[in-house]
Amino acid sequence: MTDTSTPRSAETPGPSGVTRRRLLGTAGATALGATGAGAGYALARSGEPEGTPLSSVGADTAMFHGKHQPGITTALHSRGHLIAFDLAPGAGRREAAALLRRWSATAERLMAGEAPEGDNGIALDSGPAMLTVTFGFGHRFFTRTGLESRRPVALDPLPPFSSDRLDPRRSEGDLWVQIGANDGLVAFHALRTLQTQAGGTARVRWQMNGFNRSPGATARPMTARNLMGQVDGTRNPKPSDPGFAQQVFVPDEPSGTGTAAVPGGGSPAWMAAGSYAVVRRIRMLLDPWEGLSLQEQEAVIGRHKSDGSPLTGGDETTEPDLEALGPDGLVIPLDAHARISRPDQNGGATMLRRPFSYHDGYDAKGVPDAGLLFVCWQADPARGFVPVQRKLDRGDALSPFIRHEASGLFAVPGGAEPGGYVGQALLEG
C-alpha cells in the first residue's frame, strides 16, 4: 500500500526551500513579543538553529504521491473538511485540468508542511500534522467537461432510500475535496488555500466540517466513538485483511466497459487504483436517543456501549453469536444495527468507513444539529454501500434515531505520479 504515513519534520524544505516554520522563525516567537519574534527571524535568516524541532502530532506526514490518493487508508484525523465545487459557467476540460494541476501542486506542498506561494499565514508555526488532501469527480463533471464517454458506470446516481431526507443544495457536486489533519488550523489552512485557488474556475457548492477524537486522547489506541457514544468502526476492513485491495480499490487493469464480476471491474482505465466515495450527512436525533435506557440503546445496536463487545459476550473483536437465545428471545435482536449491517448478511458487501462527527449548533428549539459525516470507500458502490443501505432501509432499529440529510457519490482516481496531478489520465488521456 502506498497510502501510508511516515514521520517527517516540518523543518524539511520543499522545492522552494521554505517551510511554514521558517517563515515565522521559531515556534515560540510570537509568545516572546516583538523582540522575540525579531530574534527568531534573525536566527532563521542567519542559518542558525531555529529552535526545538516539531515532534509528536505536528511532525507526522502523509505522502501526496503514490499508487492511491492519501486520506483513504490513512488513520482517522481529528479534524476534517468536506467541500464540493461546481464548475463555473464557461469552464470546461481545459480549465478543470489547470485547476487540478494547481490544486495537486499545492496539496503536495501543504502536506509536506511547506507554505505555498502567496500564503495567508494561517499555519505558519505548524507542522504537517498528518494533513491529507483527496480529490474526486461527481457525475455532472463529465458532462461539463465533454467527457461523458469516460464517465464510470459505477458513478451512476445512487438509488433513492426510504430514510432519505436529502437537501439538494448540500448534495453531489462536480468536484469533491476531502481534507483531514490532526490540527484544526492546518486543516482550515488547506481548506482556505484550495478554495481561494479555485478562482473563477469552480464555485463552492457546499462545505461541511468534522472532527474525531485526537491522537493520544486515550491511554491506548482504541476504535472511535460517535456522538451517540457508541464504539463505531469495529468491523471496518483493514489493509492487512485478505482481499482488502480488491474490495476498496479499482483493479490496476480494469475492464473498461460492462459490469464485471470483480468489484470495480467495470471502471474505465483512468480509474485504476482509484476508489469510489459515498458521502452522507447523517443527522443523529440525540434527544430521543438519549431518552432510551442503556439496555434499550444496546439492543438497538447489538453491542455493549462500554467497550463495543457483542451482546453475546467476549470483547470488541469477538464474533457475535447471532443464534444465541436469552429469556426474551434472540440476544441480538433481528433488527439490531450490528446484525443487519454485517457483510455476511449483505452478500459480502464491504466498504471502508472513514467518517467524521459534526456539530453545527442548535436550532430555535434547542435541538442539536449533530451527527456523522459518513464517508465510505469501495471499488464499486453497487456492491458496497448500496446493498447495505437497502438492507438498513428495510428494518434497522437505528433508523428512527437518524436522518440522512445530504448525499454524494464521487469517483476518486488513483494517486498522482511525481510531476503529475490527480485526474491527469482522465483529463489528458
Tab-separated table of C-alpha atoms in Angstrom:
chain	number	residue	atom	x	y	z
A	1	MET	CA	0.000	0.000	0.000
A	2	THR	CA	1.361	3.404	-0.840
A	3	ASP	CA	-1.191	5.468	1.084
A	4	THR	CA	0.930	5.273	4.207
A	5	SER	CA	2.489	7.768	6.546
A	6	THR	CA	5.979	8.386	7.861
A	7	PRO	CA	7.194	10.867	10.470
A	8	ARG	CA	8.759	13.896	8.861
A	9	SER	CA	9.826	17.166	10.415
A	10	ALA	CA	8.133	20.391	9.424
A	11	GLU	CA	11.647	21.806	9.053
A	12	THR	CA	12.163	19.767	5.867
A	13	PRO	CA	12.318	22.263	2.982
A	14	GLY	CA	10.438	21.606	-0.198
A	15	PRO	CA	11.148	22.752	-3.745
A	16	SER	CA	11.081	26.380	-2.647
A	17	GLY	CA	13.398	25.763	0.308
A	18	VAL	CA	10.850	27.458	2.558
A	19	THR	CA	8.953	25.814	5.388
A	20	ARG	CA	5.992	27.185	7.277
A	21	ARG	CA	8.087	27.359	10.439
A	22	ARG	CA	10.979	29.121	8.698
A	23	LEU	CA	8.657	31.920	7.627
A	24	LEU	CA	7.907	32.595	11.278
A	25	GLY	CA	11.325	31.938	12.737
A	26	THR	CA	10.627	29.759	15.751
A	27	ALA	CA	7.519	28.094	17.050
A	28	GLY	CA	7.656	30.198	20.216
A	29	ALA	CA	8.460	33.549	18.617
A	30	THR	CA	5.008	35.120	18.948
A	31	ALA	CA	4.881	34.269	22.656
A	32	LEU	CA	8.049	36.289	23.230
A	33	GLY	CA	6.662	39.580	21.884
A	34	ALA	CA	8.246	41.872	19.291
A	35	THR	CA	11.823	41.324	20.473
A	36	GLY	CA	11.470	37.552	20.491
A	37	ALA	CA	9.845	37.492	17.077
A	38	GLY	CA	12.613	39.613	15.592
A	39	ALA	CA	15.256	37.393	17.115
A	40	GLY	CA	13.600	34.296	15.721
A	41	TYR	CA	13.549	35.769	12.237
A	42	ALA	CA	17.229	36.692	12.521
A	43	LEU	CA	18.123	33.145	13.505
A	44	ALA	CA	16.280	31.755	10.500
A	45	ARG	CA	17.999	34.149	8.099
A	46	SER	CA	21.466	33.507	9.505
A	47	GLY	CA	21.114	29.773	9.084
A	48	GLU	CA	21.470	29.098	12.804
A	49	PRO	CA	19.227	26.606	14.626
A	50	GLU	CA	15.573	27.570	14.626
A	51	GLY	CA	14.667	26.009	17.990
A	52	THR	CA	13.318	22.659	19.016
A	53	PRO	CA	12.062	20.669	16.008
A	54	LEU	CA	8.412	19.772	15.951
A	55	SER	CA	7.607	16.420	17.446
A	56	SER	CA	4.596	14.192	18.015
A	57	VAL	CA	1.416	15.155	16.148
A	58	GLY	CA	2.795	18.203	14.343
A	59	ALA	CA	5.647	16.339	12.653
A	60	ASP	CA	3.614	13.453	11.238
A	61	THR	CA	3.460	13.475	7.441
A	62	ALA	CA	1.455	11.626	4.814
A	63	MET	CA	2.760	11.292	1.260
A	64	PHE	CA	0.872	13.002	-1.561
A	65	HIS	CA	2.249	10.925	-4.437
A	66	GLY	CA	1.601	7.214	-4.587
A	67	LYS	CA	-0.476	4.454	-6.115
A	68	HIS	CA	-3.560	5.603	-4.211
A	69	GLN	CA	-4.556	9.071	-3.094
A	70	PRO	CA	-3.960	9.894	0.577
A	71	GLY	CA	-6.853	10.133	3.004
A	72	ILE	CA	-8.341	6.733	2.191
A	73	THR	CA	-6.389	4.253	4.307
A	74	THR	CA	-4.860	6.998	6.457
A	75	ALA	CA	-5.900	6.696	10.108
A	76	LEU	CA	-8.847	8.850	11.210
A	77	HIS	CA	-7.968	12.529	11.545
A	78	SER	CA	-9.026	14.670	14.495
A	79	ARG	CA	-10.193	17.458	12.140
A	80	GLY	CA	-11.681	17.346	8.672
A	81	HIS	CA	-13.422	19.363	5.985
A	82	LEU	CA	-15.507	18.092	3.087
A	83	ILE	CA	-16.146	20.556	0.291
A	84	ALA	CA	-17.820	20.265	-3.121
A	85	PHE	CA	-17.457	22.635	-6.044
A	86	ASP	CA	-19.387	23.188	-9.256
A	87	LEU	CA	-17.504	24.287	-12.341
A	88	ALA	CA	-18.284	27.896	-13.220
A	89	PRO	CA	-20.223	28.698	-16.395
A	90	GLY	CA	-17.850	28.505	-19.332
A	91	ALA	CA	-15.283	26.369	-17.527
A	92	GLY	CA	-14.579	23.118	-19.333
A	93	ARG	CA	-11.974	20.406	-19.666
A	94	ARG	CA	-9.008	22.718	-20.131
A	95	GLU	CA	-9.889	24.876	-17.146
A	96	ALA	CA	-10.584	21.814	-14.995
A	97	ALA	CA	-7.186	20.347	-15.896
A	98	ALA	CA	-5.444	23.587	-14.956
A	99	LEU	CA	-7.283	23.660	-11.629
A	100	LEU	CA	-6.407	20.045	-10.759
A	101	ARG	CA	-2.795	20.705	-11.711
A	102	ARG	CA	-2.757	23.771	-9.444
A	103	TRP	CA	-4.547	22.012	-6.599
A	104	SER	CA	-2.280	18.963	-6.760
A	105	ALA	CA	0.893	21.048	-6.601
A	106	THR	CA	-0.495	22.967	-3.635
A	107	ALA	CA	-1.661	19.833	-1.825
A	108	GLU	CA	1.798	18.309	-2.200
A	109	ARG	CA	3.417	21.351	-0.604
A	110	LEU	CA	0.866	21.693	2.178
A	111	MET	CA	1.140	18.017	3.086
A	112	ALA	CA	4.917	18.437	3.363
A	113	GLY	CA	4.466	21.375	5.746
A	114	GLU	CA	5.513	23.945	3.164
A	115	ALA	CA	3.935	27.357	2.593
A	116	PRO	CA	2.520	27.798	-0.928
A	117	GLU	CA	3.101	30.952	-2.934
A	118	GLY	CA	1.099	33.885	-1.587
A	119	ASP	CA	0.384	32.028	1.646
A	120	ASN	CA	-2.171	33.551	4.006
A	121	GLY	CA	-0.103	32.727	7.097
A	122	ILE	CA	-2.764	30.723	8.921
A	123	ALA	CA	-0.467	27.795	9.716
A	124	LEU	CA	2.980	29.421	9.734
A	125	ASP	CA	4.082	27.857	13.003
A	126	SER	CA	2.567	24.414	12.403
A	127	GLY	CA	3.940	21.227	11.000
A	128	PRO	CA	2.096	18.993	8.509
A	129	ALA	CA	0.057	17.339	11.309
A	130	MET	CA	-0.676	14.361	9.023
A	131	LEU	CA	-2.548	16.577	6.546
A	132	THR	CA	-4.114	14.742	3.620
A	133	VAL	CA	-5.979	16.153	0.628
A	134	THR	CA	-8.110	13.891	-1.585
A	135	PHE	CA	-9.811	14.845	-4.866
A	136	GLY	CA	-12.818	13.316	-6.614
A	137	PHE	CA	-15.213	13.862	-9.528
A	138	GLY	CA	-19.004	13.925	-9.401
A	139	HIS	CA	-21.450	12.711	-12.055
A	140	ARG	CA	-22.021	16.121	-13.690
A	141	PHE	CA	-18.298	16.823	-14.007
A	142	PHE	CA	-18.148	14.624	-17.073
A	143	THR	CA	-20.959	16.464	-18.840
A	144	ARG	CA	-19.454	19.841	-18.002
A	145	THR	CA	-16.080	18.811	-19.454
A	146	GLY	CA	-17.331	16.897	-22.505
A	147	LEU	CA	-16.095	13.590	-21.091
A	148	GLU	CA	-19.407	11.710	-20.885
A	149	SER	CA	-17.950	8.705	-22.709
A	150	ARG	CA	-15.355	8.307	-19.959
A	151	ARG	CA	-17.758	8.504	-17.035
A	152	PRO	CA	-17.691	5.274	-14.994
A	153	VAL	CA	-20.819	3.156	-14.846
A	154	ALA	CA	-20.140	2.876	-11.108
A	155	LEU	CA	-20.782	6.631	-10.841
A	156	ASP	CA	-24.432	6.267	-11.805
A	157	PRO	CA	-26.604	8.070	-9.226
A	158	LEU	CA	-27.377	6.187	-6.033
A	159	PRO	CA	-30.911	4.808	-5.835
A	160	PRO	CA	-33.378	6.528	-3.504
A	161	PHE	CA	-33.727	5.180	0.029
A	162	SER	CA	-36.763	5.495	2.274
A	163	SER	CA	-34.648	7.107	5.023
A	164	ASP	CA	-33.505	9.918	2.714
A	165	ARG	CA	-34.434	13.489	3.554
A	166	LEU	CA	-31.874	14.942	1.196
A	167	ASP	CA	-31.179	18.626	0.699
A	168	PRO	CA	-30.053	19.001	-2.952
A	169	ARG	CA	-28.153	22.184	-2.091
A	170	ARG	CA	-25.840	20.133	0.141
A	171	SER	CA	-25.590	17.085	-2.101
A	172	GLU	CA	-23.460	15.957	-5.048
A	173	GLY	CA	-21.171	18.429	-6.880
A	174	ASP	CA	-18.807	18.474	-9.871
A	175	LEU	CA	-15.625	18.305	-7.801
A	176	TRP	CA	-15.131	16.990	-4.274
A	177	VAL	CA	-12.255	17.599	-1.868
A	178	GLN	CA	-11.660	15.801	1.419
A	179	ILE	CA	-9.224	17.447	3.836
A	180	GLY	CA	-8.031	15.810	7.030
A	181	ALA	CA	-5.410	16.783	9.615
A	182	ASN	CA	-4.657	16.349	13.296
A	183	ASP	CA	-4.656	20.102	13.873
A	184	GLY	CA	-7.589	22.441	13.281
A	185	LEU	CA	-5.547	25.340	11.890
A	186	VAL	CA	-3.654	23.093	9.472
A	187	ALA	CA	-6.941	21.659	8.181
A	188	PHE	CA	-8.552	25.093	7.767
A	189	HIS	CA	-5.392	26.456	6.118
A	190	ALA	CA	-5.660	23.787	3.424
A	191	LEU	CA	-9.387	24.406	3.013
A	192	ARG	CA	-8.998	28.146	2.594
A	193	THR	CA	-5.996	27.844	0.285
A	194	LEU	CA	-7.687	25.410	-2.101
A	195	GLN	CA	-10.946	27.361	-2.093
A	196	THR	CA	-9.076	30.552	-2.959
A	197	GLN	CA	-7.152	28.814	-5.733
A	198	ALA	CA	-10.389	27.676	-7.355
A	199	GLY	CA	-10.697	31.295	-8.508
A	200	GLY	CA	-13.175	31.719	-11.333
A	201	THR	CA	-12.969	28.068	-12.388
A	202	ALA	CA	-15.114	26.491	-9.677
A	203	ARG	CA	-17.522	27.758	-7.052
A	204	VAL	CA	-18.287	26.243	-3.662
A	205	ARG	CA	-21.497	24.216	-3.718
A	206	TRP	CA	-21.397	23.026	-0.100
A	207	GLN	CA	-18.920	22.587	2.717
A	208	MET	CA	-19.020	20.571	5.954
A	209	ASN	CA	-16.738	20.450	8.990
A	210	GLY	CA	-15.996	17.367	11.070
A	211	PHE	CA	-13.944	16.050	13.946
A	212	ASN	CA	-12.836	12.860	15.675
A	213	ARG	CA	-11.002	12.029	18.848
A	214	SER	CA	-7.475	13.483	18.859
A	215	PRO	CA	-4.442	11.169	18.721
A	216	GLY	CA	-3.211	10.456	22.225
A	217	ALA	CA	-6.537	11.289	23.877
A	218	THR	CA	-6.876	7.715	25.160
A	219	ALA	CA	-4.444	5.619	27.172
A	220	ARG	CA	-4.144	3.191	24.254
A	221	PRO	CA	-5.277	3.199	20.630
A	222	MET	CA	-8.994	2.472	20.506
A	223	THR	CA	-11.811	2.316	17.971
A	224	ALA	CA	-13.508	5.699	17.581
A	225	ARG	CA	-16.804	6.634	19.215
A	226	ASN	CA	-19.594	8.576	17.534
A	227	LEU	CA	-21.831	11.243	19.065
A	228	MET	CA	-24.242	8.597	20.310
A	229	GLY	CA	-21.410	7.339	22.481
A	230	GLN	CA	-21.169	4.102	20.538
A	231	VAL	CA	-17.920	2.419	19.517
A	232	ASP	CA	-18.067	2.891	15.739
A	233	GLY	CA	-15.863	1.014	13.285
A	234	THR	CA	-15.299	-2.372	14.926
A	235	ARG	CA	-15.737	-4.384	11.746
A	236	ASN	CA	-14.026	-1.932	9.435
A	237	PRO	CA	-11.787	-3.833	6.986
A	238	LYS	CA	-8.030	-3.412	7.429
A	239	PRO	CA	-5.340	-3.154	4.742
A	240	SER	CA	-3.845	-6.376	6.131
A	241	ASP	CA	-7.084	-8.303	5.544
A	242	PRO	CA	-7.187	-10.725	2.597
A	243	GLY	CA	-8.994	-9.127	-0.330
A	244	PHE	CA	-8.872	-5.606	1.137
A	245	ALA	CA	-7.434	-4.008	-2.020
A	246	GLN	CA	-9.989	-5.731	-4.257
A	247	GLN	CA	-12.857	-4.537	-2.067
A	248	VAL	CA	-11.728	-0.927	-1.703
A	249	PHE	CA	-9.737	-0.083	-4.836
A	250	VAL	CA	-10.448	-0.397	-8.546
A	251	PRO	CA	-8.210	-3.073	-10.128
A	252	ASP	CA	-4.961	-1.914	-11.711
A	253	GLU	CA	-6.223	-3.187	-15.048
A	254	PRO	CA	-9.987	-2.540	-15.069
A	255	SER	CA	-12.038	-3.917	-17.938
A	256	GLY	CA	-13.192	-0.528	-19.208
A	257	THR	CA	-16.784	-1.462	-20.089
A	258	GLY	CA	-19.653	-3.508	-18.826
A	259	THR	CA	-20.284	-4.885	-15.366
A	260	ALA	CA	-17.617	-7.319	-14.244
A	261	ALA	CA	-17.870	-9.954	-11.526
A	262	VAL	CA	-14.883	-8.377	-9.822
A	263	PRO	CA	-15.739	-5.179	-7.874
A	264	GLY	CA	-14.579	-2.191	-9.883
A	265	GLY	CA	-14.030	-4.314	-12.972
A	266	GLY	CA	-16.422	-2.154	-14.967
A	267	SER	CA	-14.475	1.048	-14.325
A	268	PRO	CA	-12.509	2.803	-17.098
A	269	ALA	CA	-8.728	2.530	-17.224
A	270	TRP	CA	-8.183	6.030	-15.816
A	271	MET	CA	-9.766	4.851	-12.539
A	272	ALA	CA	-7.143	2.147	-11.974
A	273	ALA	CA	-6.062	2.114	-8.292
A	274	GLY	CA	-8.840	4.599	-7.521
A	275	SER	CA	-11.933	4.196	-5.355
A	276	TYR	CA	-15.491	5.456	-5.070
A	277	ALA	CA	-16.506	7.614	-2.120
A	278	VAL	CA	-20.077	7.741	-0.858
A	279	VAL	CA	-20.628	10.801	1.335
A	280	ARG	CA	-23.712	11.080	3.556
A	281	ARG	CA	-24.566	13.736	6.135
A	282	ILE	CA	-26.426	11.705	8.745
A	283	ARG	CA	-28.108	13.707	11.466
A	284	MET	CA	-28.397	11.941	14.814
A	285	LEU	CA	-31.613	12.626	16.722
A	286	LEU	CA	-29.780	12.799	20.009
A	287	ASP	CA	-32.650	13.841	22.294
A	288	PRO	CA	-34.777	10.739	21.522
A	289	TRP	CA	-31.668	8.535	21.554
A	290	GLU	CA	-30.516	9.777	24.936
A	291	GLY	CA	-34.044	9.208	26.244
A	292	LEU	CA	-33.517	5.447	25.867
A	293	SER	CA	-32.154	3.371	28.709
A	294	LEU	CA	-28.687	1.861	28.332
A	295	GLN	CA	-30.234	-1.554	27.792
A	296	GLU	CA	-32.506	-0.191	25.053
A	297	GLN	CA	-29.587	1.537	23.302
A	298	GLU	CA	-27.543	-1.655	23.384
A	299	ALA	CA	-30.453	-3.644	21.928
A	300	VAL	CA	-30.716	-1.159	19.047
A	301	ILE	CA	-27.016	-1.557	18.218
A	302	GLY	CA	-26.457	-5.176	19.261
A	303	ARG	CA	-23.284	-4.338	21.176
A	304	HIS	CA	-22.355	-3.148	24.635
A	305	LYS	CA	-21.870	0.606	24.820
A	306	SER	CA	-18.958	0.373	27.248
A	307	ASP	CA	-16.498	-1.492	25.029
A	308	GLY	CA	-18.226	-2.406	21.755
A	309	SER	CA	-18.382	-6.115	22.558
A	310	PRO	CA	-21.338	-8.088	21.162
A	311	LEU	CA	-24.273	-8.706	23.487
A	312	THR	CA	-23.444	-12.413	23.329
A	313	GLY	CA	-20.147	-11.849	25.161
A	314	GLY	CA	-16.419	-11.547	24.566
A	315	ASP	CA	-14.535	-8.419	23.620
A	316	GLU	CA	-14.913	-5.935	20.780
A	317	THR	CA	-13.424	-8.262	18.160
A	318	THR	CA	-15.345	-11.387	19.242
A	319	GLU	CA	-17.676	-12.745	16.578
A	320	PRO	CA	-21.274	-12.334	17.773
A	321	ASP	CA	-23.412	-15.426	18.148
A	322	LEU	CA	-26.393	-14.442	16.045
A	323	GLU	CA	-28.338	-17.542	17.089
A	324	ALA	CA	-27.858	-17.136	20.842
A	325	LEU	CA	-31.123	-17.114	22.827
A	326	GLY	CA	-31.968	-15.393	26.086
A	327	PRO	CA	-35.067	-15.238	28.284
A	328	ASP	CA	-36.801	-12.888	25.827
A	329	GLY	CA	-35.669	-14.495	22.568
A	330	LEU	CA	-32.625	-13.675	20.459
A	331	VAL	CA	-29.895	-11.965	22.470
A	332	ILE	CA	-29.027	-9.842	19.426
A	333	PRO	CA	-32.404	-8.731	18.014
A	334	LEU	CA	-33.245	-9.346	14.371
A	335	ASP	CA	-33.295	-5.603	13.687
A	336	ALA	CA	-30.092	-4.754	15.620
A	337	HIS	CA	-27.824	-2.487	13.604
A	338	ALA	CA	-24.771	-4.704	14.124
A	339	ARG	CA	-26.645	-7.721	12.731
A	340	ILE	CA	-28.181	-6.032	9.700
A	341	SER	CA	-25.025	-4.199	8.588
A	342	ARG	CA	-22.715	-7.242	8.678
A	343	PRO	CA	-21.131	-8.156	5.315
A	344	ASP	CA	-22.275	-11.779	5.690
A	345	GLN	CA	-25.863	-10.519	5.988
A	346	ASN	CA	-25.485	-8.487	2.765
A	347	GLY	CA	-23.937	-10.845	0.254
A	348	GLY	CA	-20.413	-9.972	1.350
A	349	ALA	CA	-20.862	-6.232	0.689
A	350	THR	CA	-17.794	-4.478	2.077
A	351	MET	CA	-16.781	-0.848	2.379
A	352	LEU	CA	-14.120	1.054	4.265
A	353	ARG	CA	-15.787	3.624	6.538
A	354	ARG	CA	-13.794	6.751	7.360
A	355	PRO	CA	-16.238	9.233	8.905
A	356	PHE	CA	-16.147	12.468	10.868
A	357	SER	CA	-18.570	13.584	13.554
A	358	TYR	CA	-20.109	17.037	13.155
A	359	HIS	CA	-21.943	19.606	15.261
A	360	ASP	CA	-23.477	22.652	13.573
A	361	GLY	CA	-25.084	24.246	16.614
A	362	TYR	CA	-28.692	24.199	17.849
A	363	ASP	CA	-31.999	25.150	16.301
A	364	ALA	CA	-34.542	27.561	17.789
A	365	LYS	CA	-35.925	24.761	19.989
A	366	GLY	CA	-32.520	23.875	21.374
A	367	VAL	CA	-32.247	20.681	19.335
A	368	PRO	CA	-28.644	19.876	18.339
A	369	ASP	CA	-27.785	19.698	14.654
A	370	ALA	CA	-25.174	16.990	15.069
A	371	GLY	CA	-24.297	13.603	13.701
A	372	LEU	CA	-21.989	11.841	11.293
A	373	LEU	CA	-20.307	12.889	8.066
A	374	PHE	CA	-20.308	9.353	6.748
A	375	VAL	CA	-17.610	8.684	4.137
A	376	CYS	CA	-17.125	5.166	2.825
A	377	TRP	CA	-14.780	3.786	0.181
A	378	GLN	CA	-15.300	0.851	-2.153
A	379	ALA	CA	-14.307	-0.476	-5.553
A	380	ASP	CA	-17.942	-0.439	-6.652
A	381	PRO	CA	-20.774	1.330	-4.771
A	382	ALA	CA	-23.333	-1.085	-6.250
A	383	ARG	CA	-21.542	-3.895	-4.402
A	384	GLY	CA	-20.526	-1.914	-1.322
A	385	PHE	CA	-22.752	0.839	0.029
A	386	VAL	CA	-25.983	0.191	-1.867
A	387	PRO	CA	-26.795	-3.374	-0.684
A	388	VAL	CA	-26.100	-2.480	2.955
A	389	GLN	CA	-28.166	0.715	2.872
A	390	ARG	CA	-31.072	-1.108	1.219
A	391	LYS	CA	-30.976	-3.705	3.989
A	392	LEU	CA	-30.829	-0.999	6.678
A	393	ASP	CA	-33.715	0.779	4.964
A	394	ARG	CA	-35.939	-2.270	5.381
A	395	GLY	CA	-35.765	-2.536	9.141
A	396	ASP	CA	-32.765	-1.203	11.055
A	397	ALA	CA	-33.589	-0.466	14.697
A	398	LEU	CA	-31.299	2.574	14.481
A	399	SER	CA	-33.302	4.232	11.678
A	400	PRO	CA	-35.773	6.117	13.951
A	401	PHE	CA	-32.815	7.892	15.556
A	402	ILE	CA	-31.010	9.115	12.411
A	403	ARG	CA	-31.864	11.100	9.288
A	404	HIS	CA	-29.902	11.155	6.016
A	405	GLU	CA	-29.874	14.836	5.026
A	406	ALA	CA	-27.274	15.061	2.228
A	407	SER	CA	-25.592	12.654	-0.159
A	408	GLY	CA	-22.869	12.490	-2.771
A	409	LEU	CA	-21.044	9.921	-4.877
A	410	PHE	CA	-17.605	10.670	-6.272
A	411	ALA	CA	-15.054	8.896	-8.447
A	412	VAL	CA	-11.652	9.258	-6.790
A	413	PRO	CA	-8.867	8.332	-9.216
A	414	GLY	CA	-5.572	6.790	-8.216
A	415	GLY	CA	-2.712	8.840	-6.854
A	416	ALA	CA	-0.676	11.292	-8.894
A	417	GLU	CA	2.803	10.444	-10.093
A	418	PRO	CA	5.647	12.827	-9.204
A	419	GLY	CA	5.401	15.804	-11.531
A	420	GLY	CA	1.801	14.937	-12.430
A	421	TYR	CA	-1.591	15.770	-10.993
A	422	VAL	CA	-4.694	13.932	-9.820
A	423	GLY	CA	-7.016	13.089	-12.693
A	424	GLN	CA	-4.368	13.616	-15.374
A	425	ALA	CA	-5.139	10.307	-17.090
A	426	LEU	CA	-8.776	11.375	-17.422
A	427	LEU	CA	-8.271	14.987	-18.450
A	428	GLU	CA	-5.354	14.439	-20.815
A	429	GLY	CA	-5.983	10.845	-21.905
